[in-house]
GROMACS .gro file of N, CA and C in nm:
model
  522
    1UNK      N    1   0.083  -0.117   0.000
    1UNK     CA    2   0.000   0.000   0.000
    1UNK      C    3   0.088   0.124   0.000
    2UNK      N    4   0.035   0.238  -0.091
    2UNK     CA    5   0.127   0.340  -0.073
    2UNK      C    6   0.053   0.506   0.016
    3UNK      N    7   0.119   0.564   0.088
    3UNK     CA    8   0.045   0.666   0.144
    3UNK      C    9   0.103   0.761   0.125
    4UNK      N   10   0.074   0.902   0.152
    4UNK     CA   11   0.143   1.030   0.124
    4UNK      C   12   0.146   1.153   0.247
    5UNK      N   13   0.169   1.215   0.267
    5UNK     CA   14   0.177   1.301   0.371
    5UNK      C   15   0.238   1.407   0.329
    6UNK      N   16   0.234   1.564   0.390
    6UNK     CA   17   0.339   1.650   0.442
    6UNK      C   18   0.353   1.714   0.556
    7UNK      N   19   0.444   1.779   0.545
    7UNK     CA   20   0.447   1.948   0.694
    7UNK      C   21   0.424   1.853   0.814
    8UNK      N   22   0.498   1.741   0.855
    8UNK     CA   23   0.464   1.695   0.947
    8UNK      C   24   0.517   1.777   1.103
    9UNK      N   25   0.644   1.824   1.044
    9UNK     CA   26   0.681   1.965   1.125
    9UNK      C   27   0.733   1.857   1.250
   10UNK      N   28   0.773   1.764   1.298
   10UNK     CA   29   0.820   1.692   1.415
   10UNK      C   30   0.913   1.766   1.473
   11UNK      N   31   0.898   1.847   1.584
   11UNK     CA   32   1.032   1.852   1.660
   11UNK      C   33   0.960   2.084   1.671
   12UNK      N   34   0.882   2.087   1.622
   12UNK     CA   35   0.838   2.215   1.578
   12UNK      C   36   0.762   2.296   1.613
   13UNK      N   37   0.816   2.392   1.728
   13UNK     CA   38   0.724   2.417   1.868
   13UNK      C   39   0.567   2.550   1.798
   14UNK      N   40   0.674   2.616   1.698
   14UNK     CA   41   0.566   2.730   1.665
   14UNK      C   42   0.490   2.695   1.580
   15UNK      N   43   0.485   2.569   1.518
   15UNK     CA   44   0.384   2.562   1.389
   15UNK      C   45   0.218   2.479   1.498
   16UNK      N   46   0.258   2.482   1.623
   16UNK     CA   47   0.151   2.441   1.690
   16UNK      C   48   0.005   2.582   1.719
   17UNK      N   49   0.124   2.706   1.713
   17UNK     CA   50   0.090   2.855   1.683
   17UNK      C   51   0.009   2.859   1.556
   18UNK      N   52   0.136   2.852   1.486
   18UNK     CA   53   0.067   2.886   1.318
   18UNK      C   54  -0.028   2.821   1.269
   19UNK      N   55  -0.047   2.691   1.278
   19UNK     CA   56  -0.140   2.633   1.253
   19UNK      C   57  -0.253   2.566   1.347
   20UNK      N   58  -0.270   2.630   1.451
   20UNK     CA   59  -0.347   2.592   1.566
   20UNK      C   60  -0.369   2.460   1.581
   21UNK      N   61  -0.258   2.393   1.566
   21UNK     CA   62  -0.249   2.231   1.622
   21UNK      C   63  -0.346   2.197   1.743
   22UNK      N   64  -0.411   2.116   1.746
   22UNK     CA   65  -0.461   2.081   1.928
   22UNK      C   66  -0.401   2.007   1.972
   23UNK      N   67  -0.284   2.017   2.031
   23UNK     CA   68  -0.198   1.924   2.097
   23UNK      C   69  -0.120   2.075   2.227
   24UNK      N   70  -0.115   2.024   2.331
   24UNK     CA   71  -0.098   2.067   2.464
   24UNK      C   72   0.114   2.130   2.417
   25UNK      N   73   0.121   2.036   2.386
   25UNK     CA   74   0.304   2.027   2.365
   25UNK      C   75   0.364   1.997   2.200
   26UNK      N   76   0.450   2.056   2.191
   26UNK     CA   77   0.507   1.939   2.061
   26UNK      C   78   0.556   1.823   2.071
   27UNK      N   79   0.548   1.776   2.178
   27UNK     CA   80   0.606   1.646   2.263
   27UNK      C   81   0.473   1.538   2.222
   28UNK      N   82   0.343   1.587   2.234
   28UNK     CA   83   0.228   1.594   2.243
   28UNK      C   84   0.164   1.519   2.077
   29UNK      N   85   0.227   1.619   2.041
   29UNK     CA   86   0.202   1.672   1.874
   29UNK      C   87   0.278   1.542   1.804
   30UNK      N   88   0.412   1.536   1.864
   30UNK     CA   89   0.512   1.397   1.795
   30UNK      C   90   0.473   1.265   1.821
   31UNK      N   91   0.385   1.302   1.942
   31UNK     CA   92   0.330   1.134   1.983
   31UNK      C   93   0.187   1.126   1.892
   32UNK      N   94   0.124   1.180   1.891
   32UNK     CA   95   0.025   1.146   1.795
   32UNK      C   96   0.056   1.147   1.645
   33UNK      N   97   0.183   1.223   1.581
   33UNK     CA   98   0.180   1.196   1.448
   33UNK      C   99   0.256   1.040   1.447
   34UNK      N  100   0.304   0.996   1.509
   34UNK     CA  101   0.394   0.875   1.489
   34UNK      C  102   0.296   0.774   1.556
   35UNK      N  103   0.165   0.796   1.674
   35UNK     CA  104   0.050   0.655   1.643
   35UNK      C  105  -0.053   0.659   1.551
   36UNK      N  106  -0.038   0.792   1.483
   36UNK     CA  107  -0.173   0.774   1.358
   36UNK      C  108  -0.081   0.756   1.214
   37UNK      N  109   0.055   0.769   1.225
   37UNK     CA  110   0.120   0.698   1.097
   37UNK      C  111   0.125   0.539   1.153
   38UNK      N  112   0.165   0.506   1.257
   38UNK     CA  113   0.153   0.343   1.263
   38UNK      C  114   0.010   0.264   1.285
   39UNK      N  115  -0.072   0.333   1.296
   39UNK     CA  116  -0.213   0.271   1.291
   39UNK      C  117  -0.220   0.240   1.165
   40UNK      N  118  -0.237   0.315   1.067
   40UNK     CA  119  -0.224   0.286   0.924
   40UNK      C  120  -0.095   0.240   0.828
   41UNK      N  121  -0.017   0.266   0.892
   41UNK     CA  122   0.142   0.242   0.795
   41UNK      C  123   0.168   0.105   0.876
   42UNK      N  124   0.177  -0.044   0.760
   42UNK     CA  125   0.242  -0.118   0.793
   42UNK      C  126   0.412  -0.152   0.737
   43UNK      N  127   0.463  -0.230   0.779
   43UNK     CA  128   0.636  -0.259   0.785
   43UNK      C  129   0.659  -0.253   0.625
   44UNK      N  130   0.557  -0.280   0.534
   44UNK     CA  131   0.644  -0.283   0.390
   44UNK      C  132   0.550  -0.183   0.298
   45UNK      N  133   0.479  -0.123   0.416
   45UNK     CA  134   0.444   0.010   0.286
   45UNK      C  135   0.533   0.100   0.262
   46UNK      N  136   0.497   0.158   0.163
   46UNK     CA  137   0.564   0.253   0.078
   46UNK      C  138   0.512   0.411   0.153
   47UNK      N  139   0.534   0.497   0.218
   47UNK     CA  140   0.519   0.661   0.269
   47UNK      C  141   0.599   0.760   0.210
   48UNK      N  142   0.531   0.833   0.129
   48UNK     CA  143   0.596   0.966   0.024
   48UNK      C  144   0.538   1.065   0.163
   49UNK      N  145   0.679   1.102   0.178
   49UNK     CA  146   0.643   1.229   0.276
   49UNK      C  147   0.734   1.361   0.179
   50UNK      N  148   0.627   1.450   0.184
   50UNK     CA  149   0.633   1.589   0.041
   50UNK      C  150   0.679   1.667   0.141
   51UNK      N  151   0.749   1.654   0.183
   51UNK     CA  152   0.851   1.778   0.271
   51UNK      C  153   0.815   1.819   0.398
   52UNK      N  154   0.878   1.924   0.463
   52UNK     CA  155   0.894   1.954   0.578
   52UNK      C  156   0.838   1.821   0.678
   53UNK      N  157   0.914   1.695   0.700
   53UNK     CA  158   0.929   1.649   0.820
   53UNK      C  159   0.949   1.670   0.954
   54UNK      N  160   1.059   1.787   0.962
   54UNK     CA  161   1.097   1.802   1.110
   54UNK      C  162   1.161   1.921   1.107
   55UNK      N  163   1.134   1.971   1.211
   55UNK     CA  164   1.226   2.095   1.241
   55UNK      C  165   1.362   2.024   1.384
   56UNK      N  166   1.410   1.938   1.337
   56UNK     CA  167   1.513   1.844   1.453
   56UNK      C  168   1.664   1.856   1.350
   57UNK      N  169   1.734   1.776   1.510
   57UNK     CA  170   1.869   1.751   1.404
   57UNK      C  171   1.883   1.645   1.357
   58UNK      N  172   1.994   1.591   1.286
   58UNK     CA  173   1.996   1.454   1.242
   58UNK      C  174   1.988   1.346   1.308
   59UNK      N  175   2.078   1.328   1.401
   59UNK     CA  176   2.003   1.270   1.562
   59UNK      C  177   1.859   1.202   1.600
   60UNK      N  178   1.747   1.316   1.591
   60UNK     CA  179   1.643   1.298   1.611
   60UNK      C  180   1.571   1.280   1.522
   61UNK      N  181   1.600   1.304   1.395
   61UNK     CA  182   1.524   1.314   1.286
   61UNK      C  183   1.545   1.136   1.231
   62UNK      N  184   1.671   1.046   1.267
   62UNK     CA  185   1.698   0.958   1.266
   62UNK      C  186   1.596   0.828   1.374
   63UNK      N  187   1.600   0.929   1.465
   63UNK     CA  188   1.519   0.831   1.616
   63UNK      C  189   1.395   0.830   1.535
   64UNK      N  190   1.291   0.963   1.490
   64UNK     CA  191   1.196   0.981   1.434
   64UNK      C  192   1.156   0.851   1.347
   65UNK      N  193   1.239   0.849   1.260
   65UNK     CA  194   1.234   0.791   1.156
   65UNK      C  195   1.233   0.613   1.207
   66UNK      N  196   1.310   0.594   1.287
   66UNK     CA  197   1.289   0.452   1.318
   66UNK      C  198   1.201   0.408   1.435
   67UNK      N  199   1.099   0.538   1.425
   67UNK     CA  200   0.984   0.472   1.500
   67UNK      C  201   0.847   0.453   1.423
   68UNK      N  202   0.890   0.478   1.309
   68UNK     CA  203   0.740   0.510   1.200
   68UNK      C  204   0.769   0.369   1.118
   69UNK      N  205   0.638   0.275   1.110
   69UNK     CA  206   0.661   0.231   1.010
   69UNK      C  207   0.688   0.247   0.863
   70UNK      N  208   0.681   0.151   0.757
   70UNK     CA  209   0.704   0.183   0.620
   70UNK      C  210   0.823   0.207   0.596
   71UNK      N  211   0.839   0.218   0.398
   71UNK     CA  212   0.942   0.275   0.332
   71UNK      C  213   0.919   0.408   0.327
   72UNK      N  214   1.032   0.474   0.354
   72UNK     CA  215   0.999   0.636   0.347
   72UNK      C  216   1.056   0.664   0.243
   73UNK      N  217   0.986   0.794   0.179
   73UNK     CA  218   1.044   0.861   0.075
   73UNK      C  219   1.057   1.009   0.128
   74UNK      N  220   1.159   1.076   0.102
   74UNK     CA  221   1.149   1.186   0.100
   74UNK      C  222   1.164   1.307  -0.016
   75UNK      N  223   1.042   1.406  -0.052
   75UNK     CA  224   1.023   1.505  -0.133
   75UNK      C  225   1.100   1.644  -0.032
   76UNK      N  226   1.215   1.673  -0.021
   76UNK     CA  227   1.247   1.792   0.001
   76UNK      C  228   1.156   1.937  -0.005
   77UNK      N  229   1.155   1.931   0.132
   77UNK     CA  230   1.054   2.038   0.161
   77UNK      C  231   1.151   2.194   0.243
   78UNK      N  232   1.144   2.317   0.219
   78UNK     CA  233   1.151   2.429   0.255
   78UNK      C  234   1.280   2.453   0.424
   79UNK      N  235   1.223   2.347   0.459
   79UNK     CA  236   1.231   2.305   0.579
   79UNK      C  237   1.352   2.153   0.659
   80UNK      N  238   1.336   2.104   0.548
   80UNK     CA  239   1.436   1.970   0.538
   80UNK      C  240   1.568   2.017   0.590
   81UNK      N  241   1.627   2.065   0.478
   81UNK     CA  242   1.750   2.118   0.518
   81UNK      C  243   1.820   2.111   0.669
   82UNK      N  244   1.768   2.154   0.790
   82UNK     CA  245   1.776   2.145   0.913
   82UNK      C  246   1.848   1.970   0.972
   83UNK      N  247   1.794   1.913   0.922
   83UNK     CA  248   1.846   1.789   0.930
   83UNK      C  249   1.869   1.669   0.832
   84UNK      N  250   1.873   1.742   0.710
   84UNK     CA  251   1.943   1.698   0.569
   84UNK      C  252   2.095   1.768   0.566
   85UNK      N  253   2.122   1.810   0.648
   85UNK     CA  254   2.290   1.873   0.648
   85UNK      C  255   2.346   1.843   0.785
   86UNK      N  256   2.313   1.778   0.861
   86UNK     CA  257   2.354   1.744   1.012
   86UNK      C  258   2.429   1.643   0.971
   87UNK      N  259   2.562   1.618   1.001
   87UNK     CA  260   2.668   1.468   1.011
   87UNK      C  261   2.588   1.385   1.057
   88UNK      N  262   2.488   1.396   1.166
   88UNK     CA  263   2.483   1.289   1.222
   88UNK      C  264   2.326   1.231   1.162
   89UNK      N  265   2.279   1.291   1.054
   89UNK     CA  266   2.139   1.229   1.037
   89UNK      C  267   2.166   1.121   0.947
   90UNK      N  268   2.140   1.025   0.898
   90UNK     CA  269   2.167   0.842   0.825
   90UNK      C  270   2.023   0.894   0.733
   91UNK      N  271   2.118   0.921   0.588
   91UNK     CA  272   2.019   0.981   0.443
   91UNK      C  273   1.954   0.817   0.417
   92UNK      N  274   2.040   0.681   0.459
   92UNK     CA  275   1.941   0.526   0.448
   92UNK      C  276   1.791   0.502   0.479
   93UNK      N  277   1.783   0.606   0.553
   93UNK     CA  278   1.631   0.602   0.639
   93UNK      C  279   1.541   0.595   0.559
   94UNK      N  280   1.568   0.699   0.472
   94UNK     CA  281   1.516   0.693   0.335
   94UNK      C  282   1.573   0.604   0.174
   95UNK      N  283   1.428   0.535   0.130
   95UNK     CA  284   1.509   0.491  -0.008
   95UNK      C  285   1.549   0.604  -0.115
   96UNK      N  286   1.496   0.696  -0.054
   96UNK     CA  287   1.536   0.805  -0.201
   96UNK      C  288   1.475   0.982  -0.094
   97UNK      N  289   1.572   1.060  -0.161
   97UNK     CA  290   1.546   1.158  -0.126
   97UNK      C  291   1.569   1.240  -0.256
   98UNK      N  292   1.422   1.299  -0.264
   98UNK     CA  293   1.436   1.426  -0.428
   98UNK      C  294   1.417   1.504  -0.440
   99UNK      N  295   1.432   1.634  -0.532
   99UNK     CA  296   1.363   1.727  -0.542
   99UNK      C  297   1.219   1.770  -0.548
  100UNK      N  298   1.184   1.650  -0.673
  100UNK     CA  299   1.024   1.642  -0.721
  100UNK      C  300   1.065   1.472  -0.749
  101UNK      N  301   0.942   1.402  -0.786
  101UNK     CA  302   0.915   1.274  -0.834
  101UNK      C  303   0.741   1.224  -0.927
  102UNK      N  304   0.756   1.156  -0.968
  102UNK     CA  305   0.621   1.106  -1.005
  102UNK      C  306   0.686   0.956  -1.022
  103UNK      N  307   0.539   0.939  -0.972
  103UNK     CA  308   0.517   0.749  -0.934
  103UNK      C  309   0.380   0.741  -0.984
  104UNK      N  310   0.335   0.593  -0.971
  104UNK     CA  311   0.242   0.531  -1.017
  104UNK      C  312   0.131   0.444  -0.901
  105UNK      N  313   0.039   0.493  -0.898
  105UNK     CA  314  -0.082   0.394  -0.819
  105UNK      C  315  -0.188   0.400  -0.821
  106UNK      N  316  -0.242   0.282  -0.837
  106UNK     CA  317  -0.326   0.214  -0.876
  106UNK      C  318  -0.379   0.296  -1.049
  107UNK      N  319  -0.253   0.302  -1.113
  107UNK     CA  320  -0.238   0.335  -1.263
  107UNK      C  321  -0.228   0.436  -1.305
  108UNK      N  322  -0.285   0.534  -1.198
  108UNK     CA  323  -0.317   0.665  -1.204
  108UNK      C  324  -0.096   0.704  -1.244
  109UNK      N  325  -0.063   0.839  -1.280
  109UNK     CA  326   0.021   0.858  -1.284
  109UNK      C  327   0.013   1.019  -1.160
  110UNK      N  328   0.125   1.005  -1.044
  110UNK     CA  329   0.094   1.129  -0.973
  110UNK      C  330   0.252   1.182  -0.963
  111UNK      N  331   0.259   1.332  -0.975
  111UNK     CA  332   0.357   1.412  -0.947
  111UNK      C  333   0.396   1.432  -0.833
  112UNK      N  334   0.469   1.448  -0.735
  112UNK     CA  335   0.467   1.437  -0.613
  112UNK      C  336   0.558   1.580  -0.619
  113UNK      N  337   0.554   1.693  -0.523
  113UNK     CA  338   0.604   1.827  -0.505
  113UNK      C  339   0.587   1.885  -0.403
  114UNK      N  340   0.701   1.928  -0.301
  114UNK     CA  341   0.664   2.003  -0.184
  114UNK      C  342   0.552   2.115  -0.203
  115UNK      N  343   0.555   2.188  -0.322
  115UNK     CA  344   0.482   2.326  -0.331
  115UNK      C  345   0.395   2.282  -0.439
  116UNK      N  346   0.249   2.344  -0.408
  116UNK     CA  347   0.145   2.339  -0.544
  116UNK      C  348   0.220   2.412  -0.668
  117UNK      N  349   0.203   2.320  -0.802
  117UNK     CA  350   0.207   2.337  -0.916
  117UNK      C  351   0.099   2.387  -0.989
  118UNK      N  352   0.085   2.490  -1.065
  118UNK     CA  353   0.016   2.512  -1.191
  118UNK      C  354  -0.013   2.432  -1.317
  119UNK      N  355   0.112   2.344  -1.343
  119UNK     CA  356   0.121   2.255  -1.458
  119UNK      C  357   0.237   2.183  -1.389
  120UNK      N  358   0.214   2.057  -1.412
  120UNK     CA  359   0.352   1.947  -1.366
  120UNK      C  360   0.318   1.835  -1.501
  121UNK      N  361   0.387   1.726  -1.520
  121UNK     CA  362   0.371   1.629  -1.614
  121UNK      C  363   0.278   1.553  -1.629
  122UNK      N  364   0.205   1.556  -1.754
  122UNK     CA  365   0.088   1.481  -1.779
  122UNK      C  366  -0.043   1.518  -1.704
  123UNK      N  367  -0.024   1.616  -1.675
  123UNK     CA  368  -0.131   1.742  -1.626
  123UNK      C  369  -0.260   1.718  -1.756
  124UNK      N  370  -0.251   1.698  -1.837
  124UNK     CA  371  -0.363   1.735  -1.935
  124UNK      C  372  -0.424   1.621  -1.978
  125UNK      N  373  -0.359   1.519  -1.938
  125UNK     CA  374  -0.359   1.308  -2.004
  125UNK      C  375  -0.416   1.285  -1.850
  126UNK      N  376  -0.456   1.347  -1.742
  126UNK     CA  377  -0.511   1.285  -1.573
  126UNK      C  378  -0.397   1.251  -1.467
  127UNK      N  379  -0.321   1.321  -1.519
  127UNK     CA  380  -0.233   1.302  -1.391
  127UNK      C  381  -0.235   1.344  -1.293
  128UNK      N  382  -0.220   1.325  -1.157
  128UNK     CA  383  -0.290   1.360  -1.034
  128UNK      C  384  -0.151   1.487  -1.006
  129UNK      N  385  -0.148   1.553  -0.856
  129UNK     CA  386  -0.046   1.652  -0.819
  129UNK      C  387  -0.077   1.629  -0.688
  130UNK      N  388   0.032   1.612  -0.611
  130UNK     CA  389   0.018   1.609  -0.445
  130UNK      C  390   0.128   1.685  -0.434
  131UNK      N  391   0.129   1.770  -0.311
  131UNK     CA  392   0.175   1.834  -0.302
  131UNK      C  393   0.128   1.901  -0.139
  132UNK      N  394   0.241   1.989  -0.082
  132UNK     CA  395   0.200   1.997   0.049
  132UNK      C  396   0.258   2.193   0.050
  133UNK      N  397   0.353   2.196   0.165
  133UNK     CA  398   0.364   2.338   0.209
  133UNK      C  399   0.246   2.408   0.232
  134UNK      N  400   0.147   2.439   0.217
  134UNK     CA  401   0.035   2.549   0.200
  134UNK      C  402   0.012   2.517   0.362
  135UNK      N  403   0.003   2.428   0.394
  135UNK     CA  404  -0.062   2.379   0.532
  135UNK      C  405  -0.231   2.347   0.524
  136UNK      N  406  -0.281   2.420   0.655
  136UNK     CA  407  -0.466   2.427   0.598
  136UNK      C  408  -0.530   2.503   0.466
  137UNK      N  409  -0.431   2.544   0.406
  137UNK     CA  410  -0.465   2.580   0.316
  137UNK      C  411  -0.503   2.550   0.194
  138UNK      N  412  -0.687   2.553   0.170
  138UNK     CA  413  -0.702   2.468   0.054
  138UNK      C  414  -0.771   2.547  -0.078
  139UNK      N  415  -0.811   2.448  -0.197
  139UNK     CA  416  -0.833   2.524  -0.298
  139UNK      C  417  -0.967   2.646  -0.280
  140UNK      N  418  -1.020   2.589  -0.176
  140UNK     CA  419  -1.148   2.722  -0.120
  140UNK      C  420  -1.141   2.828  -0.061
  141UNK      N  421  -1.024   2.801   0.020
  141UNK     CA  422  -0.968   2.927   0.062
  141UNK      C  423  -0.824   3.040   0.016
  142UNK      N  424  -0.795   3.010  -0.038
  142UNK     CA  425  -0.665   3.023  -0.071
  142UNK      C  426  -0.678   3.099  -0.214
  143UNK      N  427  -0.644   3.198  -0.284
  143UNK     CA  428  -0.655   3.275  -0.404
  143UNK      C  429  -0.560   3.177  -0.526
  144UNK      N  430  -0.475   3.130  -0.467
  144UNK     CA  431  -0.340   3.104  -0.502
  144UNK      C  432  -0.331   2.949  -0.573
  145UNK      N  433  -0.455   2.874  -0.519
  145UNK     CA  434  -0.441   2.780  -0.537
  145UNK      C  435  -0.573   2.733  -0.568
  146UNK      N  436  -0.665   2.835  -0.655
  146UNK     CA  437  -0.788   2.808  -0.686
  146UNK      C  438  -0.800   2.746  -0.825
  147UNK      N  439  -0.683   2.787  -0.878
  147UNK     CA  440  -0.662   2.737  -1.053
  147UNK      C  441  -0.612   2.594  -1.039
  148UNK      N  442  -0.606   2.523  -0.942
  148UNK     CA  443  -0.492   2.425  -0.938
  148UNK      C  444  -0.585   2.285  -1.061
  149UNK      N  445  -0.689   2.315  -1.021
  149UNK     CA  446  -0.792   2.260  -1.057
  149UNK      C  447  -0.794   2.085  -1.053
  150UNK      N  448  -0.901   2.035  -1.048
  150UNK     CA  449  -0.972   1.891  -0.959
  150UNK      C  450  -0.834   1.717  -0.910
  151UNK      N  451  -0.745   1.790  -0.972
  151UNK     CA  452  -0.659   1.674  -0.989
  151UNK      C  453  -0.532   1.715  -0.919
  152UNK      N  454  -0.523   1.852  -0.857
  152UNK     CA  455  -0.422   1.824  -0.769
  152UNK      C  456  -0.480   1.836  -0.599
  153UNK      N  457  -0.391   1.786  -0.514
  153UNK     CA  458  -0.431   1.749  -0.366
  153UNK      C  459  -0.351   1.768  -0.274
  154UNK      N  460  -0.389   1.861  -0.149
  154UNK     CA  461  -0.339   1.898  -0.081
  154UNK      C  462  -0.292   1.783   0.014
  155UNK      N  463  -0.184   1.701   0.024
  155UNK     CA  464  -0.164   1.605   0.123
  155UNK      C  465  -0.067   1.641   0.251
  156UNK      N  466  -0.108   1.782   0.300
  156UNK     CA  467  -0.022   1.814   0.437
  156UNK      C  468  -0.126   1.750   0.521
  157UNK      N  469  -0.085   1.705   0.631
  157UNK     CA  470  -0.113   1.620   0.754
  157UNK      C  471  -0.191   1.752   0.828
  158UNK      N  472  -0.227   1.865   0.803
  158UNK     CA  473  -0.287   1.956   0.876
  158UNK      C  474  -0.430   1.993   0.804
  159UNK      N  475  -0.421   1.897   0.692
  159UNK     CA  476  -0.585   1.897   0.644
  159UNK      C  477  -0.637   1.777   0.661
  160UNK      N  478  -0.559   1.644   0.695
  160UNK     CA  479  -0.609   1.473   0.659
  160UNK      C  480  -0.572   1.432   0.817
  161UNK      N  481  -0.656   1.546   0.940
  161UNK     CA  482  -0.618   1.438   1.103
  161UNK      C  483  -0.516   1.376   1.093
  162UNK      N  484  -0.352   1.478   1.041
  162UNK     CA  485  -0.264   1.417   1.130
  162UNK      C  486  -0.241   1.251   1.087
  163UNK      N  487  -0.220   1.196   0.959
  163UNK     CA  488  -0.219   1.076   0.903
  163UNK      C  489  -0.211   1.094   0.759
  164UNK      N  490  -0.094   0.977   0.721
  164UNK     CA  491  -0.114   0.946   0.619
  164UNK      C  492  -0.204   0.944   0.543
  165UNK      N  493  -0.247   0.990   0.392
  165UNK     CA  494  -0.335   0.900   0.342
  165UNK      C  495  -0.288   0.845   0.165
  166UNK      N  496  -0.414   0.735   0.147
  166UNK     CA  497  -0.404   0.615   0.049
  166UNK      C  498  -0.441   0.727  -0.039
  167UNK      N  499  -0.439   0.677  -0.172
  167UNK     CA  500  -0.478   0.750  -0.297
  167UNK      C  501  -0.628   0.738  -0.334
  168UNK      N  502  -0.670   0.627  -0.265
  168UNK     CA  503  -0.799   0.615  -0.209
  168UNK      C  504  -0.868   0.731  -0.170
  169UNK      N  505  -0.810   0.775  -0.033
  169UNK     CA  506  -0.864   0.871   0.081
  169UNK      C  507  -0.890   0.989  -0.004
  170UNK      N  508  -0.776   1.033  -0.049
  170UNK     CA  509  -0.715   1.152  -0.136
  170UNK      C  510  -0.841   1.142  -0.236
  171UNK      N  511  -0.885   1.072  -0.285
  171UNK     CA  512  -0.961   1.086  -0.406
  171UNK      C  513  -1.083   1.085  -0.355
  172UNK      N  514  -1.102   1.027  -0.227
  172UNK     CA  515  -1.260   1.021  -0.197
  172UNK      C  516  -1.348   0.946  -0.282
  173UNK      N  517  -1.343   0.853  -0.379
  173UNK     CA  518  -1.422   0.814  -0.409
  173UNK      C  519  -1.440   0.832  -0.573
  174UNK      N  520  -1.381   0.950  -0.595
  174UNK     CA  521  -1.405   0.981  -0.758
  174UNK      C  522  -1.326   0.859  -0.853
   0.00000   0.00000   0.00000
């Protein structure tokens, strides 16, 4: 099974501010994103996480990582950097770390991108767009991201309760 996520922000005291998290602590905040990724994430799924993971060092961003199930992917997000340049963070954690990517599921073809796109590949043939950074910010509210139009999807963890989701979820049904 494959799932997607972003902005999980682990380790990231003010985005509990910015984005009015309900969690008491970021202590708080890290324990619930890592039992609602293992409720759903088992040992040989596949997890595209579209950037900003953590505001930690490599250290922790390492501990992080080997408490979550799944294969992780990482889409370089805004925010990465912080513990994508630490000696001590292990880049293995991940099978791949990229700029941008597109993969395949359940046939569909999807672009995967920290930041909403206007046009990405095969945009016009049904190709899907996930993509995160914006936070709660969605195509109803947002000026910016009203053109994105029906096929791309906001997959930050601050619109989908803090969890992964399937391409399933993401689609709802269409």
């Amino acid at each position: 099974m494959k799932f997607y996520t972003s902005d999980l922000h682990f380790g990231h005291e003010k985005i509990l501010v910015y984005e009015d998290r309900p969690f008491a602590s970021v202590e708080d905040m890290d324990e619930c994103l890592i039992q609602n990724w293992n409720r759903k994430v088992k040992k040989g799924d596949d997890v595209y996480i579209l950037g900003d993971f953590g505001f930690v060092t490599g250290k922790r961003a390492n501990k992080l990582l080997n408490k979550l199930n799944g294969k992780k992917y990482l889409i370089k997000g805004n925010h990465d950097y912080y513990f994508l340049k630490d000696k001590e963070f292990d880049p293995s954690k991940f099978v791949w770390i990229k700029d941008y990517a597109t993969v395949k599921d359940g046939g569909k073809h999807i672009c995967l991108f920290h930041y909403p796109l206007a046009v990405w590949d095969r945009r016009h043939h049904g190709a899907l767009h996930f993509y995160g950074h914006v936070h709660s910010n969605t195509t109803t509210n947002h000026p910016l991201l009203f053109n994105l139009g029906p096929n791309a999807f906001n997959v930050g963890c601050d619109v989908h309760n803090y969890e992964p989701m399937t391409l399933e979820e993401l689609l709802g049904g269409k």
